[in-house]
Amino acid sequence: MSNGILIYLAKLWFSLVLSGLFVASCTFLESTTKPEGQLLFVGESEDGLDSEAFVYNLEKEITNQLTDNEITDYYAKFSADGKQIAVAAGLPMPGIVLVDIETQDLYQLTNEETLVGYLSWSSDGEWIAFSKDMDSGSVNSDIYRVNIDNSTVSKFFGTDGNDIRVLWSPDGNQVAFSSNFEAIEFNDYDVYVYEIDDASIVRLTFEDSDDAPLSWSPDGKYLIVSSGTGLDNQDKRFFLLEVDTGNKEPLIEDKNYSTGKNENSAIWSPDGNWIAIDVDGRICIMDLKGELYDCYTEGYKYILTDWGP
């Protein structure tokens, strides 16, 4: 079992007490009347030994459980058309599972010897990128991709470090990810972008902290990233990062919210008008002015993973 992936998948179970958001210095669309689409999340069972994938329909205000098995579902992402989700499944059958939203039929896309983490669909729906270790005793992951039609897995790209938290851009030309390959400390991760056309890698953050890409803006110009204030990563903050320039603006008005629980999620809505976050096991939606719209899924420990059509 991979120590590197286990360390970072374990962080998914932590959440953060969050204060208001504010609009950084860039132009956004005007807010719609209410958020639309579907929120995707994984929920931890009461005994803490299992987790399953759920989807919440914002228009119908209905939550549906999509998986129900003895396998831990660590992470999940929507396909571009919102008709399927890909789930990173854990032991005893590690790999990627596809779930049809309407029928809830499951299809085992890959079978892996080591745990899979941080998967992301391509915009054309033909590929899923994910991180994994080739060596089950290694702490270094690379980025792989699997073809949806024939289940062929191939190495996508990688560095000499631990490459995780893969996030395909909306136009399909770039892949954001975290890596520690230029760091002195193992838990010092920075955000990079892999350019598919020329196979180049561009570094976007330079802090001594654990930096992670969380969500692309729908136009592909910005990333929401999380960053700690030091190598202990106890004071986690959200930032809006402009991909072309590397300029970074804080999204959090007041950083005095930290409980020492890291890895909170922030996901842009498909229309770009809202941001969803998970707070103390609940999922909340805020508009781009920082006004709270509503919170969902109270009373159960949920980890927000995606927002689909």
Short mmCIF file of C-alpha atoms in Angstrom, two decimals, residues 36-266:
data_model
loop_
_atom_site.label_atom_id
_atom_site.label_comp_id
_atom_site.label_asym_id
_atom_site.label_seq_id
_atom_site.Cartn_x
_atom_site.Cartn_y
_atom_site.Cartn_z
CA GLU A 36 -28.25 25.10 -10.14
CA GLY A 37 -26.85 21.67 -10.86
CA GLN A 38 -25.69 18.84 -8.63
CA LEU A 39 -23.27 18.70 -5.71
CA LEU A 40 -21.13 15.58 -5.46
CA PHE A 41 -19.64 14.44 -2.19
CA VAL A 42 -18.45 11.41 -0.28
CA GLY A 43 -19.94 10.68 3.12
CA GLU A 44 -18.35 8.82 6.00
CA SER A 45 -20.35 6.07 7.67
CA GLU A 46 -21.29 6.36 11.33
CA ASP A 47 -18.64 3.85 12.39
CA GLY A 48 -16.00 5.70 10.35
CA LEU A 49 -14.98 2.51 8.56
CA ASP A 50 -16.57 3.18 5.19
CA SER A 51 -17.53 6.02 2.88
CA GLU A 52 -19.92 6.24 -0.05
CA ALA A 53 -20.66 8.67 -2.90
CA PHE A 54 -23.74 10.92 -2.80
CA VAL A 55 -25.22 13.54 -5.12
CA TYR A 56 -27.48 16.43 -4.12
CA ASN A 57 -29.79 17.92 -6.78
CA LEU A 58 -30.08 21.65 -6.07
CA GLU A 59 -33.32 22.14 -8.04
CA LYS A 60 -35.15 19.14 -6.59
CA GLU A 61 -33.49 19.42 -3.16
CA ILE A 62 -33.00 15.66 -3.12
CA THR A 63 -29.96 13.66 -2.00
CA ASN A 64 -29.29 10.30 -3.65
CA GLN A 65 -26.74 7.76 -2.49
CA LEU A 66 -24.88 6.45 -5.55
CA THR A 67 -22.72 3.71 -4.05
CA ASP A 68 -23.42 1.20 -1.30
CA ASN A 69 -20.63 -1.29 -0.75
CA GLU A 70 -17.93 -2.38 1.67
CA ILE A 71 -15.26 -0.52 -0.30
CA THR A 72 -14.15 2.92 0.87
CA ASP A 73 -14.94 5.53 -1.80
CA TYR A 74 -12.30 8.20 -1.28
CA TYR A 75 -12.97 10.69 -4.05
CA ALA A 76 -15.44 11.30 -6.90
CA LYS A 77 -15.77 13.55 -9.95
CA PHE A 78 -18.49 14.27 -12.52
CA SER A 79 -18.08 13.63 -16.22
CA ALA A 80 -18.43 16.79 -18.34
CA ASP A 81 -22.05 15.97 -19.26
CA GLY A 82 -22.97 15.15 -15.65
CA LYS A 83 -24.29 11.70 -16.56
CA GLN A 84 -21.56 9.69 -14.84
CA ILE A 85 -19.21 9.97 -11.92
CA ALA A 86 -15.81 8.40 -11.52
CA VAL A 87 -15.03 7.12 -8.03
CA ALA A 88 -11.60 6.41 -6.56
CA ALA A 89 -12.29 3.20 -4.66
CA GLY A 90 -10.14 1.79 -1.88
CA LEU A 91 -9.42 -1.62 -0.45
CA PRO A 92 -10.12 -4.43 -1.01
CA MET A 93 -10.60 -3.49 -4.70
CA PRO A 94 -8.57 -0.32 -5.34
CA GLY A 95 -9.20 1.34 -8.68
CA ILE A 96 -11.59 3.60 -10.56
CA VAL A 97 -15.31 2.82 -10.73
CA LEU A 98 -17.79 4.53 -13.07
CA VAL A 99 -21.33 5.11 -11.81
CA ASP A 100 -24.30 6.00 -14.02
CA ILE A 101 -26.20 8.80 -12.25
CA GLU A 102 -29.64 7.76 -13.56
CA THR A 103 -29.45 3.98 -13.21
CA GLN A 104 -26.73 3.81 -10.52
CA ASP A 105 -25.11 0.99 -12.50
CA LEU A 106 -21.42 0.48 -11.64
CA TYR A 107 -18.56 -0.38 -13.97
CA GLN A 108 -15.04 -1.20 -12.78
CA LEU A 109 -12.84 0.87 -15.11
CA THR A 110 -9.45 -0.01 -13.61
CA ASN A 111 -8.09 -2.50 -11.11
CA GLU A 112 -4.99 -1.22 -9.34
CA GLU A 113 -2.46 -2.80 -7.01
CA THR A 114 -2.06 0.49 -5.15
CA LEU A 115 -4.53 3.16 -4.10
CA VAL A 116 -5.75 5.72 -6.62
CA GLY A 117 -6.31 9.32 -5.62
CA TYR A 118 -7.34 12.72 -6.95
CA LEU A 119 -8.91 11.83 -10.28
CA SER A 120 -10.18 14.29 -12.92
CA TRP A 121 -12.08 13.94 -16.21
CA SER A 122 -10.97 15.48 -19.49
CA SER A 123 -13.42 18.02 -20.94
CA ASP A 124 -14.25 15.72 -23.88
CA GLY A 125 -15.11 12.86 -21.52
CA GLU A 126 -12.65 10.46 -23.15
CA TRP A 127 -10.02 10.30 -20.40
CA ILE A 128 -9.65 10.30 -16.64
CA ALA A 129 -6.37 11.50 -15.14
CA PHE A 130 -5.38 10.24 -11.70
CA SER A 131 -2.40 9.90 -9.38
CA LYS A 132 -0.96 6.59 -8.29
CA ASP A 133 2.28 4.89 -7.24
CA MET A 134 3.78 2.25 -9.49
CA ASP A 135 5.59 0.79 -6.48
CA SER A 136 3.33 -0.02 -3.55
CA GLY A 137 6.20 0.76 -1.16
CA SER A 138 6.97 4.12 -2.71
CA VAL A 139 5.96 7.57 -1.49
CA ASN A 140 6.15 9.11 -4.98
CA SER A 141 3.09 9.18 -7.24
CA ASP A 142 2.95 10.06 -10.93
CA ILE A 143 -0.02 11.14 -13.04
CA TYR A 144 -1.66 8.49 -15.20
CA ARG A 145 -4.66 8.50 -17.49
CA VAL A 146 -7.17 5.86 -18.51
CA ASN A 147 -9.17 5.77 -21.73
CA ILE A 148 -12.89 5.45 -21.02
CA ASP A 149 -13.64 3.37 -24.11
CA ASN A 150 -11.03 0.63 -23.72
CA SER A 151 -9.80 0.97 -20.09
CA THR A 152 -6.20 1.35 -21.29
CA VAL A 153 -4.01 2.92 -18.59
CA SER A 154 -0.85 4.83 -19.52
CA LYS A 155 1.51 7.21 -17.80
CA PHE A 156 0.50 10.82 -18.50
CA PHE A 157 3.40 12.71 -16.93
CA GLY A 158 5.44 12.86 -13.76
CA THR A 159 8.32 14.42 -11.89
CA ASP A 160 10.94 13.12 -9.47
CA GLY A 161 8.62 13.96 -6.58
CA ASN A 162 5.17 13.02 -5.32
CA ASP A 163 2.63 14.27 -7.90
CA ILE A 164 -0.96 14.40 -6.64
CA ARG A 165 -4.24 16.40 -6.71
CA VAL A 166 -4.64 16.31 -10.49
CA LEU A 167 -7.15 18.77 -11.97
CA TRP A 168 -7.82 18.91 -15.74
CA SER A 169 -8.57 22.39 -17.16
CA PRO A 170 -11.98 23.16 -18.74
CA ASP A 171 -10.49 23.44 -22.25
CA GLY A 172 -8.53 20.21 -21.86
CA ASN A 173 -5.14 21.79 -22.65
CA GLN A 174 -3.69 21.97 -19.14
CA VAL A 175 -3.56 19.87 -16.01
CA ALA A 176 -3.02 21.45 -12.60
CA PHE A 177 -1.42 19.34 -9.89
CA SER A 178 0.56 19.48 -6.64
CA SER A 179 4.12 18.24 -6.32
CA ASN A 180 7.03 18.37 -3.90
CA PHE A 181 9.76 17.65 -6.47
CA GLU A 182 11.45 21.03 -5.95
CA ALA A 183 10.97 21.06 -2.18
CA ILE A 184 13.38 20.36 0.65
CA GLU A 185 10.67 19.12 3.02
CA PHE A 186 8.38 16.23 1.99
CA ASN A 187 5.18 18.07 2.97
CA ASP A 188 6.11 21.26 1.07
CA TYR A 189 3.88 21.04 -2.01
CA ASP A 190 3.48 23.66 -4.72
CA VAL A 191 0.92 24.03 -7.52
CA TYR A 192 2.08 23.36 -11.08
CA VAL A 193 0.43 23.30 -14.49
CA TYR A 194 1.30 20.69 -17.09
CA GLU A 195 0.95 22.01 -20.67
CA ILE A 196 -0.27 19.10 -22.78
CA ASP A 197 0.79 20.54 -26.17
CA ASP A 198 4.51 20.80 -25.39
CA ALA A 199 4.73 18.65 -22.24
CA SER A 200 6.15 21.58 -20.25
CA ILE A 201 5.57 22.12 -16.53
CA VAL A 202 5.05 25.60 -15.09
CA ARG A 203 5.31 26.34 -11.37
CA LEU A 204 2.58 28.64 -10.01
CA THR A 205 3.19 28.82 -6.23
CA PHE A 206 6.42 29.25 -4.29
CA GLU A 207 5.49 29.13 -0.59
CA ASP A 208 6.93 26.81 2.06
CA SER A 209 3.56 25.18 2.60
CA ASP A 210 1.19 22.52 1.35
CA ASP A 211 -0.44 24.16 -1.70
CA ALA A 212 -3.26 22.42 -3.56
CA PRO A 213 -5.35 23.23 -6.66
CA LEU A 214 -9.03 22.89 -5.76
CA SER A 215 -11.10 24.15 -8.69
CA TRP A 216 -10.72 25.82 -12.10
CA SER A 217 -12.91 28.77 -13.00
CA PRO A 218 -15.18 27.78 -15.92
CA ASP A 219 -13.21 30.06 -18.28
CA GLY A 220 -9.91 28.43 -17.26
CA LYS A 221 -8.27 31.71 -16.26
CA TYR A 222 -8.19 31.13 -12.52
CA LEU A 223 -7.64 28.41 -9.96
CA ILE A 224 -8.91 28.32 -6.42
CA VAL A 225 -5.97 27.00 -4.41
CA SER A 226 -5.50 26.26 -0.74
CA SER A 227 -2.30 27.08 1.07
CA GLY A 228 -1.01 26.80 4.62
CA THR A 229 1.06 29.54 6.23
CA GLY A 230 3.94 27.22 7.09
CA LEU A 231 5.18 23.67 6.85
CA ASP A 232 2.89 22.67 9.72
CA ASN A 233 -0.03 23.87 7.52
CA GLN A 234 -2.20 24.68 10.53
CA ASP A 235 -3.54 27.95 9.13
CA LYS A 236 -5.11 26.98 5.82
CA ARG A 237 -6.32 29.73 3.50
CA PHE A 238 -7.99 29.92 0.09
CA PHE A 239 -6.55 32.00 -2.73
CA LEU A 240 -7.62 32.97 -6.23
CA LEU A 241 -4.68 32.35 -8.56
CA GLU A 242 -4.45 33.76 -12.09
CA VAL A 243 -2.93 30.99 -14.19
CA ASP A 244 -1.21 33.13 -16.86
CA THR A 245 0.49 35.55 -14.45
CA GLY A 246 0.72 33.62 -11.19
CA ASN A 247 -0.88 36.54 -9.33
CA LYS A 248 -2.60 35.36 -6.17
CA GLU A 249 -5.33 37.10 -4.14
CA PRO A 250 -6.73 35.80 -0.83
CA LEU A 251 -10.35 34.68 -0.89
CA ILE A 252 -10.68 34.73 2.87
CA GLU A 253 -11.35 38.00 4.66
CA ASP A 254 -10.34 36.75 8.10
CA LYS A 255 -7.87 33.91 8.47
CA ASN A 256 -8.51 33.46 12.20
CA TYR A 257 -10.75 30.46 11.59
CA SER A 258 -8.24 27.62 11.72
CA THR A 259 -8.95 24.61 13.89
CA GLY A 260 -5.84 22.80 12.71
CA LYS A 261 -7.96 20.64 10.43
CA ASN A 262 -6.71 20.98 6.87
CA GLU A 263 -7.90 20.13 3.38
CA ASN A 264 -11.23 21.87 3.17
CA SER A 265 -12.78 21.88 -0.33
CA ALA A 266 -13.89 24.80 -2.48
#
